[in-house]
Amino acid sequence: MINRLTTSIAEANAIISNLQIQLTTYWTQIAGSGVTSTTSTTNNNRTPKAEMEEYKALEVFEQLATPLQWSTHLILKSKMKLYGTKSKNYLAATKRVEYDSPPKFISNIDFTFKIDESIFNKDEAQALYTHMRHITKEYRIQAMSLYVQSTNRERDNQTYH
């Protein structure tokens, strides 16, 4: 009796482990399918096959999943989607830093103003304009640094909740 019960528990654990692996694979594919359009156009040939595999994996999971596993699936689905969005935002922010292309809300700031050059000599005016450009550049660097930090924290925060 105990051996049969132990065997049944071991089989149930194996089935649960298999379902967890399938669910992880399914969610990895789902999270990866929301990539940029350039990546999706290069994967056009693989997309129908991958979608069919995802659908079949979901059907198998739906048939074998217990109510607890299904509710876990529903909870994880939204979390994975949110994590994918936060991860893409972080990746976009780091690429913007890499290519020195800040978002509009940062790049629209320009700390320059006209100086009456009849009051200042050319060297003083040039020094003031240089200082204005330096202030603008420092602002952009600090703003982008803060932006990347915030997107990174948002992304990392999703992994802990």
Short mmCIF file of C-alpha atoms in Angstrom, two decimals, residues 28-94:
data_model
loop_
_atom_site.label_atom_id
_atom_site.label_comp_id
_atom_site.label_asym_id
_atom_site.label_seq_id
_atom_site.Cartn_x
_atom_site.Cartn_y
_atom_site.Cartn_z
CA THR A 28 9.74 31.76 -22.75
CA GLN A 29 8.41 31.52 -26.29
CA ILE A 30 5.58 33.96 -25.53
CA ALA A 31 7.92 36.49 -23.91
CA GLY A 32 10.32 36.16 -26.83
CA SER A 33 7.62 36.53 -29.46
CA GLY A 34 6.95 40.17 -28.60
CA VAL A 35 10.26 41.42 -29.99
CA THR A 36 10.79 44.26 -32.41
CA SER A 37 9.45 44.19 -35.94
CA THR A 38 12.91 43.74 -37.46
CA THR A 39 13.40 40.53 -35.53
CA SER A 40 9.91 39.33 -36.30
CA THR A 41 10.36 39.92 -40.03
CA THR A 42 13.55 37.86 -40.04
CA ASN A 43 11.72 35.07 -38.25
CA ASN A 44 8.71 35.02 -40.59
CA ASN A 45 9.50 31.53 -41.82
CA ARG A 46 9.69 30.14 -38.30
CA THR A 47 6.68 32.01 -36.89
CA PRO A 48 3.85 29.70 -38.05
CA LYS A 49 5.71 26.62 -36.85
CA ALA A 50 6.52 28.21 -33.49
CA GLU A 51 2.94 29.37 -33.05
CA MET A 52 1.68 25.88 -33.80
CA GLU A 53 4.10 24.40 -31.26
CA GLU A 54 3.01 26.98 -28.67
CA TYR A 55 -0.64 26.22 -29.32
CA LYS A 56 -0.08 22.48 -29.01
CA ALA A 57 1.90 22.96 -25.80
CA LEU A 58 -0.90 25.11 -24.40
CA GLU A 59 -3.53 22.52 -25.36
CA VAL A 60 -1.55 19.77 -23.64
CA PHE A 61 -1.09 21.97 -20.60
CA GLU A 62 -4.82 22.81 -20.49
CA GLN A 63 -5.70 19.11 -20.55
CA LEU A 64 -3.20 18.03 -17.90
CA ALA A 65 -3.14 21.04 -15.59
CA THR A 66 -4.81 21.00 -12.22
CA PRO A 67 -6.87 24.03 -11.20
CA LEU A 68 -3.96 25.24 -9.06
CA GLN A 69 -1.54 24.94 -11.97
CA TRP A 70 -4.00 26.73 -14.26
CA SER A 71 -4.42 29.63 -11.85
CA THR A 72 -0.63 29.79 -11.49
CA HIS A 73 -0.43 29.90 -15.28
CA LEU A 74 -2.87 32.83 -15.39
CA ILE A 75 -0.90 34.73 -12.74
CA LEU A 76 2.41 34.07 -14.48
CA LYS A 77 1.01 35.07 -17.86
CA SER A 78 0.43 38.67 -16.83
CA LYS A 79 3.71 38.84 -14.92
CA MET A 80 5.69 37.51 -17.89
CA LYS A 81 4.05 39.99 -20.23
CA LEU A 82 4.78 42.87 -17.85
CA TYR A 83 8.37 41.67 -17.40
CA GLY A 84 8.79 41.48 -21.18
CA THR A 85 7.56 45.06 -21.53
CA LYS A 86 9.85 46.32 -18.76
CA SER A 87 12.77 44.40 -20.22
CA LYS A 88 12.17 45.93 -23.67
CA ASN A 89 11.98 49.40 -22.13
CA TYR A 90 15.31 48.84 -20.38
CA LEU A 91 16.91 47.50 -23.55
CA ALA A 92 15.63 50.50 -25.52
CA ALA A 93 16.98 52.89 -22.89
CA THR A 94 20.43 51.28 -22.93
#
